[in-house]
XYZ file of C-alpha atoms in Angstrom:
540
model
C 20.110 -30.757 -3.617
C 20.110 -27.349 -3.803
C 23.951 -26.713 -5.215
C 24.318 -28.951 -8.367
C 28.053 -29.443 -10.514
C 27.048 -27.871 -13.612
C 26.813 -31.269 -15.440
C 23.837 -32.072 -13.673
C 22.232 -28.353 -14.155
C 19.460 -29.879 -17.023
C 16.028 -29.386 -16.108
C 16.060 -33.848 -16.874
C 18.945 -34.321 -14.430
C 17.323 -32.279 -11.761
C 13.996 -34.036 -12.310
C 16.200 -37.919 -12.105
C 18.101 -37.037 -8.925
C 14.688 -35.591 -7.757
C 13.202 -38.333 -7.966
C 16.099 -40.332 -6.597
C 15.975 -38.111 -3.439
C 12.301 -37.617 -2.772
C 10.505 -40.978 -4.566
C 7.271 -41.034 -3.449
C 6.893 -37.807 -1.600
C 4.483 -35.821 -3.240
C 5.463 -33.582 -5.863
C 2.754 -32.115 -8.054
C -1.038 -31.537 -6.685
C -3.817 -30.726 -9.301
C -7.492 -31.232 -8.172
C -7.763 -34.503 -6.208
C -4.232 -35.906 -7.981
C -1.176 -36.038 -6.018
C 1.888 -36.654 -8.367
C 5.182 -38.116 -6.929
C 8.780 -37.261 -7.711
C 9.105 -40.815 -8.770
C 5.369 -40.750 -11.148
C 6.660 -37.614 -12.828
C 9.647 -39.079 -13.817
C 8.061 -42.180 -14.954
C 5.399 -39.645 -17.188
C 8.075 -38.116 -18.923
C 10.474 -40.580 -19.668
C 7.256 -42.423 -21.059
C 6.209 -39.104 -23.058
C 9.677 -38.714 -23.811
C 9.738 -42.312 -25.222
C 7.108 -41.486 -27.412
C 8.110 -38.079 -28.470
C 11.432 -39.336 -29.562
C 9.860 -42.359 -31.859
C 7.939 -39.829 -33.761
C 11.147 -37.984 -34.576
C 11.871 -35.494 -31.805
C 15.598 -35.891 -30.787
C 18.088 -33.295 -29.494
C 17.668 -29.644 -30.432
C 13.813 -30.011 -31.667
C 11.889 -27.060 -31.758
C 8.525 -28.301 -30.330
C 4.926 -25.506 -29.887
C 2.786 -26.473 -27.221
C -0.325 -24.642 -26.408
C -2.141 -26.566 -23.162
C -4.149 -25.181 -20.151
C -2.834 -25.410 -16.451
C -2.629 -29.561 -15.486
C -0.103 -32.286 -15.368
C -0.117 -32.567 -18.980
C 1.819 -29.776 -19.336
C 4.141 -29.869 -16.494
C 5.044 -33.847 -17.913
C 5.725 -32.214 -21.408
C 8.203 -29.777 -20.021
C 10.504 -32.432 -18.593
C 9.758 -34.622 -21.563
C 11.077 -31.919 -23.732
C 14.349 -31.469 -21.093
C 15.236 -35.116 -21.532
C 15.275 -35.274 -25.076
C 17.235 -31.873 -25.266
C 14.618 -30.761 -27.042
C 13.752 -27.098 -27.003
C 10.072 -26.180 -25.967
C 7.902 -23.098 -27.183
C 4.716 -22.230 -24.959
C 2.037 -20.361 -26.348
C -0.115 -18.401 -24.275
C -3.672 -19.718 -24.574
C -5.201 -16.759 -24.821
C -3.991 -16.096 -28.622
C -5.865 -16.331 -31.448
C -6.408 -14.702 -35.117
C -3.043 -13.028 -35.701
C -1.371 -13.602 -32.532
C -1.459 -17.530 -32.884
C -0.567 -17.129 -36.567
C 2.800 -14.712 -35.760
C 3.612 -16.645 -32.962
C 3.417 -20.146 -34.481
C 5.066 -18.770 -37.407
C 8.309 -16.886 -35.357
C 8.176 -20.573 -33.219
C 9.543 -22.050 -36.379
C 8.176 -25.577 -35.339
C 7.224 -28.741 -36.912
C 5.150 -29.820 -34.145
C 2.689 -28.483 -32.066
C 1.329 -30.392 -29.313
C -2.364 -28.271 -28.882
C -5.276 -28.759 -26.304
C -8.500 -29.974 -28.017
C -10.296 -27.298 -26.944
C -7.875 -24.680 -29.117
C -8.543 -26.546 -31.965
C -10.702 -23.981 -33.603
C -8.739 -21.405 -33.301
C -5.741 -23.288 -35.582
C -8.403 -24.223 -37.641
C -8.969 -20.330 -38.486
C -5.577 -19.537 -38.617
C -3.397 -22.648 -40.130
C -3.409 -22.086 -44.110
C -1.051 -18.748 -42.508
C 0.769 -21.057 -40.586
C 3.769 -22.755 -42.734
C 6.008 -24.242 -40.228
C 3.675 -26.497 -38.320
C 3.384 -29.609 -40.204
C 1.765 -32.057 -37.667
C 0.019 -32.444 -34.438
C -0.380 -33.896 -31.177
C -3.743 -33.150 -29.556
C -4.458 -33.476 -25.782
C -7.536 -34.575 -24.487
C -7.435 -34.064 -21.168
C -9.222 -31.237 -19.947
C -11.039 -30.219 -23.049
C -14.510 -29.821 -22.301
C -17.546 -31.513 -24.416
C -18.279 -30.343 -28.188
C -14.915 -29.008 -28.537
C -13.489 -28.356 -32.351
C -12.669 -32.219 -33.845
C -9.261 -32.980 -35.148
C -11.036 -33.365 -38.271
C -11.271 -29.604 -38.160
C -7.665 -28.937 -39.001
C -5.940 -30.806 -42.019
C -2.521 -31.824 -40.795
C -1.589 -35.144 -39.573
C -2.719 -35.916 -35.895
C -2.393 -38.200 -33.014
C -4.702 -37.325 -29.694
C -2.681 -37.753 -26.575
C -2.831 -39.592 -24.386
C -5.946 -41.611 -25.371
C -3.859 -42.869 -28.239
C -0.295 -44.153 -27.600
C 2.665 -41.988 -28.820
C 4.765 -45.000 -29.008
C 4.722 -48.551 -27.861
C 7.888 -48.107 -25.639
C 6.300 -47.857 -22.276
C 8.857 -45.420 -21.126
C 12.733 -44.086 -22.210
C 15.711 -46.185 -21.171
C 18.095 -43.793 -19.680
C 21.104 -44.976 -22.247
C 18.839 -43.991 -25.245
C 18.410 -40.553 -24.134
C 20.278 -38.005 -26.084
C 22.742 -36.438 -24.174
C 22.299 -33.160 -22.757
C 24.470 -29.931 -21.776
C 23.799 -27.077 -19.431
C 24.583 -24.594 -21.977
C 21.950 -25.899 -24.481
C 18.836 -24.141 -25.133
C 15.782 -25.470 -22.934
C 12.967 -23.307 -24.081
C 12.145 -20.163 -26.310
C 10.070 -18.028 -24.477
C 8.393 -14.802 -25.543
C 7.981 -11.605 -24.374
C 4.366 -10.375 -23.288
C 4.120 -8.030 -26.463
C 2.612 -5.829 -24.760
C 4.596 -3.087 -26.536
C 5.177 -4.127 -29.687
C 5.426 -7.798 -31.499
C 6.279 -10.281 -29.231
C 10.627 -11.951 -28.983
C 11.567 -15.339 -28.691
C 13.984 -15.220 -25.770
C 16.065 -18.424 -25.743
C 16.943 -19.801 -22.522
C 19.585 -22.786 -21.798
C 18.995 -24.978 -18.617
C 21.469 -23.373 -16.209
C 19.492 -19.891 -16.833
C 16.880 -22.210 -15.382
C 18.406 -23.814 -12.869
C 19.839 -20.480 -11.334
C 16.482 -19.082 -11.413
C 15.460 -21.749 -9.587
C 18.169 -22.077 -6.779
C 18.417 -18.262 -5.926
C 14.634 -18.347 -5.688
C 14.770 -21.304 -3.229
C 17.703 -19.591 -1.321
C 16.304 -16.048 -1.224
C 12.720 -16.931 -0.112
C 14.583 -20.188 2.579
C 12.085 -22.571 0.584
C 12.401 -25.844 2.309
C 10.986 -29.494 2.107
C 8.301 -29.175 3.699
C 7.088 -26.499 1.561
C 3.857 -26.423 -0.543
C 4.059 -23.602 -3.110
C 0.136 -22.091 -4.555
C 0.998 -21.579 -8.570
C -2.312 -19.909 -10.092
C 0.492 -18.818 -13.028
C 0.645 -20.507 -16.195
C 3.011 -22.910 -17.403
C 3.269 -21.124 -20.928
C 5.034 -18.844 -19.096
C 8.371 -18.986 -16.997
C 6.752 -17.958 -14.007
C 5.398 -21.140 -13.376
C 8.431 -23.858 -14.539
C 11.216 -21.958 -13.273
C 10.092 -19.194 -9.938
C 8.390 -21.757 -8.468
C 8.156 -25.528 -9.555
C 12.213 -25.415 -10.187
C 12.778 -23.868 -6.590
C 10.281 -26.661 -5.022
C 12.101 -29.949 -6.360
C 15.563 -28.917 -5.509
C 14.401 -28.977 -1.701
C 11.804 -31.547 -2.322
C 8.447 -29.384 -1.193
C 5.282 -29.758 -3.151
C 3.584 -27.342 -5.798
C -0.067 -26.800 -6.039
C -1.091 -26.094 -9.377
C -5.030 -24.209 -10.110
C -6.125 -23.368 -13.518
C -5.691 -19.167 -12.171
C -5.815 -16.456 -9.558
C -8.907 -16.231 -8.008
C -9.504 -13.845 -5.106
C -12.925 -15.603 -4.243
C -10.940 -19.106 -4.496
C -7.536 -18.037 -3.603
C -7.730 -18.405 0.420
C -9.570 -21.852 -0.050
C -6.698 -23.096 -2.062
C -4.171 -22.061 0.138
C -5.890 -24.625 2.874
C -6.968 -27.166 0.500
C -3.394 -27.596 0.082
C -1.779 -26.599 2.897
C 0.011 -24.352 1.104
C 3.075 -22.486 2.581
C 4.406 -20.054 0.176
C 3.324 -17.934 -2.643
C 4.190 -15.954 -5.644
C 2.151 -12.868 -6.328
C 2.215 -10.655 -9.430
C 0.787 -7.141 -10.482
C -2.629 -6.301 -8.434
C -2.747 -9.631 -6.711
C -2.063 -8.807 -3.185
C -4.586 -5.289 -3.871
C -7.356 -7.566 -4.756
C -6.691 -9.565 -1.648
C -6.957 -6.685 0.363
C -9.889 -5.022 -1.099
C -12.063 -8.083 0.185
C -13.381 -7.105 3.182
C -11.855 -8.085 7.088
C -12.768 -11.556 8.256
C -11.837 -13.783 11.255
C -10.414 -16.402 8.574
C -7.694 -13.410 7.641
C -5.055 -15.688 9.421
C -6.716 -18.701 9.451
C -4.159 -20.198 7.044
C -1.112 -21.445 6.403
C 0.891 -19.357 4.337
C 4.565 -18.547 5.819
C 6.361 -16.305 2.984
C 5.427 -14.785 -0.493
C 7.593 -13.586 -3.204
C 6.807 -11.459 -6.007
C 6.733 -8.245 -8.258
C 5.044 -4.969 -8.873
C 3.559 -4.389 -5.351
C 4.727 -1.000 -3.644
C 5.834 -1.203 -0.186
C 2.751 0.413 1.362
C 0.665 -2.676 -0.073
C 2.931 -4.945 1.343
C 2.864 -3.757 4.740
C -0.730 -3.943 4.141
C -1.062 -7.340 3.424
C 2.042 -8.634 5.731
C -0.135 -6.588 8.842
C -3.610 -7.921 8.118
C -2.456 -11.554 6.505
C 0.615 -11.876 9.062
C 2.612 -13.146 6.035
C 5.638 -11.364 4.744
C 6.273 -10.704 1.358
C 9.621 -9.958 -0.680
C 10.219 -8.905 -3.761
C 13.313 -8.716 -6.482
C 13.338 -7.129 -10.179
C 14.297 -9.387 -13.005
C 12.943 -10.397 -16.899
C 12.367 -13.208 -18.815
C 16.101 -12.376 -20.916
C 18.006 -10.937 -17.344
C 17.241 -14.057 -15.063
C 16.365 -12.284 -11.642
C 19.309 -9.835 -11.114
C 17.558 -8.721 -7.835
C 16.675 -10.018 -4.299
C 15.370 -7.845 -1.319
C 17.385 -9.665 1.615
C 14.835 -11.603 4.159
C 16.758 -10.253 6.826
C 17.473 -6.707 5.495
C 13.716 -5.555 4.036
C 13.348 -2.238 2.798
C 9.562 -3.062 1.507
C 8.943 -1.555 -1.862
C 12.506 -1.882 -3.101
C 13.830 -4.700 -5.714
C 16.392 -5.425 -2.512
C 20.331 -5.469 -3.845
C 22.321 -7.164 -6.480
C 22.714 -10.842 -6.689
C 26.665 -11.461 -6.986
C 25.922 -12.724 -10.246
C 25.005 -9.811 -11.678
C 26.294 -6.102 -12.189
C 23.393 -3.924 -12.289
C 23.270 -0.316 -12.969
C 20.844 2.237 -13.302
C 21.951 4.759 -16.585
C 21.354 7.925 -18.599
C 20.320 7.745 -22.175
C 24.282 7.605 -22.930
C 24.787 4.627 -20.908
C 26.449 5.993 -18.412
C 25.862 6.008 -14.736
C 23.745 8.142 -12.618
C 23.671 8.831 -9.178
C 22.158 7.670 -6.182
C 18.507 9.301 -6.176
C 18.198 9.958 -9.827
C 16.328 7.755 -12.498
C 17.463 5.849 -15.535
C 17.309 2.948 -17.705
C 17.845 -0.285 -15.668
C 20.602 -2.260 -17.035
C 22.212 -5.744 -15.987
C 25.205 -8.137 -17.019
C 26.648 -11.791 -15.917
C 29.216 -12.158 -13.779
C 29.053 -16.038 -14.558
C 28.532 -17.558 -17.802
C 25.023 -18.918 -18.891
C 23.152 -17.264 -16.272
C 20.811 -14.650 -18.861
C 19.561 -15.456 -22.147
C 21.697 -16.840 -25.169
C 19.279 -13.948 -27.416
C 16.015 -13.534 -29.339
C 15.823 -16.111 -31.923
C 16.087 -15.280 -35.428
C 16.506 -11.711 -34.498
C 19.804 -10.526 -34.438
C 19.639 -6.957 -34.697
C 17.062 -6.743 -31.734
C 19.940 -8.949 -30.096
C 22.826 -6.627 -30.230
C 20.250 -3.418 -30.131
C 19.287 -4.730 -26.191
C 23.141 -5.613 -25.816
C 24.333 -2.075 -26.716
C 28.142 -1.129 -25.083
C 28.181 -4.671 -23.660
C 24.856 -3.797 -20.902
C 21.649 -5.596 -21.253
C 19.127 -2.959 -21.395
C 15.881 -3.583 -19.562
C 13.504 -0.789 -20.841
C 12.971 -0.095 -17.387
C 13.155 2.640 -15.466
C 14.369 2.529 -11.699
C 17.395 4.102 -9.172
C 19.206 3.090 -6.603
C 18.864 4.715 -3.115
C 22.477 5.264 -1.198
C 22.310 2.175 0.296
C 22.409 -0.147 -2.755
C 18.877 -0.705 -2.786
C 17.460 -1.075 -6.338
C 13.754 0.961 -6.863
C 11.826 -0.146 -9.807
C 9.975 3.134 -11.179
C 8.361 2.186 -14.280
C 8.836 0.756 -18.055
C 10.380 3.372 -19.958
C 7.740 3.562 -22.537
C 5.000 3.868 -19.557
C 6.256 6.931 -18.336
C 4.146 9.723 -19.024
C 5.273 13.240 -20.310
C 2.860 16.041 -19.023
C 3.540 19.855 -19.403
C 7.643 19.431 -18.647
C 6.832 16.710 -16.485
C 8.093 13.134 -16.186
C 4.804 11.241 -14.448
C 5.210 7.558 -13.417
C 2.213 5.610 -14.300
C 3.177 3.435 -11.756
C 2.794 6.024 -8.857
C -0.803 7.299 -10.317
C -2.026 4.114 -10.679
C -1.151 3.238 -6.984
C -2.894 6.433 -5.546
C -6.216 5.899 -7.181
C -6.249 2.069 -6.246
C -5.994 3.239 -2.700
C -9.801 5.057 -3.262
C -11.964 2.338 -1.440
C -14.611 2.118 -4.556
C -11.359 0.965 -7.042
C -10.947 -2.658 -7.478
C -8.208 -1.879 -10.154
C -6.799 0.600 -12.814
C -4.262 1.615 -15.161
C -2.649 4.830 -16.521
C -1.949 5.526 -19.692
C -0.674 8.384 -21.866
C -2.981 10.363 -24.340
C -2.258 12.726 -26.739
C -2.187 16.443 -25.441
C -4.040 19.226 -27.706
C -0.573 21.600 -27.461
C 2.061 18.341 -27.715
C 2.941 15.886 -25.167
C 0.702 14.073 -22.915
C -2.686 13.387 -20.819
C -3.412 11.184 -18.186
C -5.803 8.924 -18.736
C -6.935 6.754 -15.804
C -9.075 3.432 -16.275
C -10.697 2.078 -13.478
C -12.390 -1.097 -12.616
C -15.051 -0.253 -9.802
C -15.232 -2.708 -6.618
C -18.127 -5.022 -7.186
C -21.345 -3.374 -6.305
C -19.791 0.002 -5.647
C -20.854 3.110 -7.975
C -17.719 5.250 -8.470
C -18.012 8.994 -9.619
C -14.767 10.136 -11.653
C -15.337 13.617 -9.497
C -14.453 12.081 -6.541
C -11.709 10.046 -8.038
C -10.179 12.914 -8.885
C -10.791 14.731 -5.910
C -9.148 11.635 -4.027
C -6.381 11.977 -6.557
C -6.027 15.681 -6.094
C -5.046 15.408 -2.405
C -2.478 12.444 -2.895
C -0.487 13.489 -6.410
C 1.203 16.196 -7.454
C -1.263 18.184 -9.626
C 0.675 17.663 -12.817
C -0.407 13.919 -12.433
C -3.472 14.127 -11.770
C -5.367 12.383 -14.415
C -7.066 14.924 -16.603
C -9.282 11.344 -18.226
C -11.151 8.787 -16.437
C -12.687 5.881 -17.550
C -14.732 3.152 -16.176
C -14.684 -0.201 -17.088
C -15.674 -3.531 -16.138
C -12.470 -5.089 -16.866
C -8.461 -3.763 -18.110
C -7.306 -5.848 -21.226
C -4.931 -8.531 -19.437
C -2.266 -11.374 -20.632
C -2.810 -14.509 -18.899
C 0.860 -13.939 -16.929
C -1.530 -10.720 -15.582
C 0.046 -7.623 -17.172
C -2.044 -4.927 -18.723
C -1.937 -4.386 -22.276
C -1.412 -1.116 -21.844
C -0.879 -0.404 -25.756
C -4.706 -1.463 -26.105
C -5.973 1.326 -23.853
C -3.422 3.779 -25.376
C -4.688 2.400 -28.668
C -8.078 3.016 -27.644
C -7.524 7.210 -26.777
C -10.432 9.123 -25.404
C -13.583 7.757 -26.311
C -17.329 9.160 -26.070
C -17.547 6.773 -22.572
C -14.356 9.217 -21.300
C -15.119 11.612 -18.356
C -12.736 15.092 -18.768
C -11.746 16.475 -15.948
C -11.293 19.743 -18.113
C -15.094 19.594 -19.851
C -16.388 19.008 -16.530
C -14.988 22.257 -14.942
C -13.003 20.416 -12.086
C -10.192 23.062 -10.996
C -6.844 21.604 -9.400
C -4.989 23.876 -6.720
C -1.316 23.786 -7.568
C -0.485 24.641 -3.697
C-alpha cells in the first residue's frame, strides 16, 4: 500500500486501509503490549469519538504534551480523523518555554500527562489560550501534581470516559483533504525562539513513502523508535513508513546505549533510525561477541560522517544510509542503497530541486560551500509556512528558494555534503572552521564519550574555539592531550584554543545540542586555555 491516489493520502485513511490490509498483525509494541492494525484503529476512532463530543471538529488546534506510549501514538490518529490539527510539545519544557510555546500553539485544549502537571501549574496565569484540559494517567508515576493543582476545567483520560460513544461511526467523521494541515510542529529553538511549521498530510505521507522506498522497508519489518512522538521523527520517518508495508514499530521511552542492543532483540527489531552521536556512543562501548548477535538489517539517519559509519557498518555488520532534510523541506535527500558514497546526504529526490548557493542566491560550483536551499517539484510536498508568522515565511522563501540555514556542497557527481548550520560555523583569524569537522576529530580521542564546538569571542574580533567534552565513563581526560590529539588531526587554525569538561552537553529530547547555551555560557573559571597554559601549535 505503498503508492496511495492522493484522496486517500490522510494520516486517518492510511491508518483505515491499514487496518483493512494488516488486521491483526501486530502494529505497535510498547513494554509487554502488542497493538494491532485493527486495535489502533478501534483506539482512535473511540478517542476520536470522544474528542469530537467535547467540541473538537475539523481544523481544531489541539496541545498535547505526553511521554513515549500508546497514548500518544492513539491521539495522533485521533487528531487525523477528525481533521483536527495537532501541536506536540516537547516534554522537556518548562518556565518560559511551556509558557511561549503554549501561547504561539494558540490552543483551547491541551491534552497534558499527569506528571507535567506542575509545571502548567507554574506557568498557566501566562498562558491565555488554553482554556481546558484533558489529563492522561497512564504512565504518570505516584505523587504526581493533582488536577486540583491547575484551575481550568479537566477530565483525566482514560480513567474517565471522554464520551459515551464507544467509538466514531465512519459517516460522522468530518471529512478530510490531503492538502489540510495535520500538525504544527516546531523548530528545536535551538537558535533563537522556536516556529510553528505547519504540515498538511501529504507532506506526511511523502515522508513516509520515500522513507519506506529508500531504506526497502518491508512487512516483515520491526522498526526500534527511542525518538519522541512530540517530534516528527517518530510519526512520520518511521511509524508512517512501517504501516504502509505493514511491519511493526517498537516504541521505548529513549536512546539508551546500555539498553539499546537488548531492545533491538527483545523485539526482533530489523531496522533503525539513528540521530546525532548515536551510532559514536554505540561504538565507544567496548568489543563483545554479542556485536552481531542481533537482528538489525538496515539503519537510516543523520549527522554521522562517513568514517563513523563504516565504523559501525564493519563492527555491527549493519549498513547505514543517510539523506539531509528539515522539519519545513520534507527530506529533499536520499543516499541511493545501491550507489553509497558514506558521509554524503546521497542525491536529489525527483521531487525536489536542491541547490547549494552564495549569499546572493545564486549558484556555486561543484566543491565550494553555500547555503543549502530546496523547492517542490510537486505540490504539497514541504510545509504550507510558520503559523502566525508571515514575515519569517516569505524571509525563508526569499527569490522563490526555501532556505535551509545550512551549509553544504555538492561534489561533481551530484552528491549532496552537509557541512554545517550556517550560524555554527566558526570564524577564526580569516578562517571559516566547521564545528562539525572539530567536533568529529576530538570524538575520535578514545577518553571522549561526546562534545561540541562552539564559537567564543576573540580578544582582537572574531572567534575562539571552544571545545566541550563529555569524558568516557571512568576515564580521566587531560585537555593537553586533547589538544595534542587535535593538533595532529586539524588544521591548526581549528584547533580549539578552549576546552571544557563536563558531565553532560545541554540536549533537546529529539538529541540536538543547544549549542546557544554553551555559546551563552563563554569561558568560564572551569575553562582550560590552551593559550594560558603555554601549549604551542606547529603551523607545518
Amino acid at each position: 500500500m505503498i503508492d496511495q491516489p492522493k484522496a486517500q493520502q490522510t494520516l486517518g485513511a492510511l491508518l483505515v486501509d491499514a487496518a483493512s490490509r494488516y488486521g491483526e498483525r501486530p502494529f505497535i509494541l510498547y513494554g509487554d503490549e502488542r497493538v494491532s492494525y485493527a486495535e489502533l484503529l478501534r483506539r482512535a476512532e473511540r478517542l476520536a469519538a470522544g474528542l469530537q463530543a467535547r467540541g473538537v471538529g475539523h481544523g481544531a488546534r489541539v496541545a498535547f504534551m505526553l511521554p513515549n506510549g500508546l497514548e500518544i501514538i492513539e491521539l495522533w490518529f485521533a487528531l487525523a480523523l477528525l481533521g483536527a490539527i495537532g501541536v506536540p510539545v516537547n516534554t522537556a519544557f518548562r518556565g518560559y518555554q511551556l509558557t511561549y510555546l503554549l501561547n504561539d500553539a494558540d490552543a483551547p485544549l491541551f491534552v497534558v500527562g499527569a506528571q507535567y502537571l506542575d509545571r502548567l501549574a507554574a506557568v498557566q496565569a501566562d498562558v491565555g489560550p488554553v482554556e481546558r484540559l484533558i489529563v492522561a494517567d497512564a504512565g504518570a508515576p505516584d505523587g504526581v501534581a493533582d488536577v486540583a493543582a491547575v484551575s481550568l476545567p479537566a477530565l483525566r483520560w482514560p480513567s474517565e470516559p471522554l464520551a459515551d460513544v464507544p467509538t466514531a461511526p465512519r459517516a460522522s467523521l468530518p471529512a478530510v483533504d490531503y492538502r489540510d494541515p495535520v500538525a504544527t510542529l516546531h523548530t528545536s529553538g535551538t537558535t533563537g525562539p522556536s516556529k510553528g511549521v505547519i504540515v498538511c498530510h501529504r507532506h506526511e505521507y511523502i515522508l513516509g513513502r520515500n522513507m519506506a522506498v529508500e531504506m526497502g522497508l518491508r512487512g516483515d519489518d520491526t522498526y526500534w523508535c527511542g525518538f519522541p512522538f512530540f517530534h516528527n521523527t517518530a510519526l512520520a520517518l518511521i511509524t508512517l513508513p512501517v504501516l504502509l508495508v505493514g511491519g511493526a514499530v517498537a516504541v521505548v521511552e529513549r536512546f539508551s546505549a546500555s539498553r539499546f542492543w537488548d531492545e533491538v532483540v527483545r523485539y526482533g527489531c530489523t531496522a533503525f533510525y539513528y540521530l546525532g552521536a548515536l551510532l559514536t556512543i554505540l561504538l565507544k562501548a567496548p568489543p563483545s561477541a554479542r556485536d552481531r548477535q542481533h537482528t538489525l538489517r538496515v539503519g537510516w539517519g543523520l549527522a554521522a560522517s562517513g568514517e563513523t559509519m563504516q565504523a559501525f557498518e564493519a563492527r555491527f555488520g549493519v549498513p547505514v544510509l543517510s539523506g539531509y532534510g528539515s522539519t519545513e523541506a520534507n527530506v529533499v535527500c536520499y543516499e541511493p542503497l545501491g550507489a553509497r558514497r558514506p558521509g554524503s546526504a546521497g542525491k536529489p529526490h525527483p521531487e525536489f530541486d536542491v541547490r547549494v548557493v552564495d549569499d546572493h542566491d545564486e549558484p556555486v560550483p561543484p566543491g565550494a560551500v553555500g547555503e543549502i536551499v530546496t523547492r517542490p517539484r510537486e505540490p504539497y510536498v514541504m510545509f504550507l509556512g510558520y503559523y502566525q508568522k508571515p514575515e519569517a515565511t516569505v524571509a525563508a522563501w526569499r527569490n522563490l528558494w526555501f532556505h535551509t540555514g545550512d551549509a553544504g556542497r555538492f561534489d561533481a557527481d551530484g552528491y549532496l555534503y552537509f557541512v554545517d548550520r550556517l550560524k555554527d560555523v566558526i570564524r577564526r583569524r580569516g578562517e571559516n572552521i566547521s564545528s562539525y569537522d572539530v567536533e568529529y576529530v576530538a570524538s575520535q580521542h578514545p577518553a571522549v564519550l561526546e562534545c561540541a564546538a562552539v564559537a567564543v569571542p576573540a580578544e582582537l574580533g572574531e572567534d575562539e574555539v571552544k571545545l566541550v567534552v563529555v569524558p568516557r565513563p571512568g576515564q580521566s581526560l587531560d585537555p593537553r592531550d586533547l589538544i595534542a590529539f587535535c593538533a595532529e588531526r586539524l588544521a591548526y587554525f581549528a584547533v580549539p584554543r578552549y576546552v571544557q569538561l563536563s558531565q553532560a552537553l545541554p540536549k533537546t529530547p529529539t538529541d540536538k545540542v543547544e549549542k546557544h547555551r554553551l555559546r551563552a555560557e563563554g569561558v568560564t573559571a572551569a575553562t582550560w586555555d590552551r593559550e594560558r597554559a603555554g601549549v604551542q601549535l606547529h603551523r607545518a
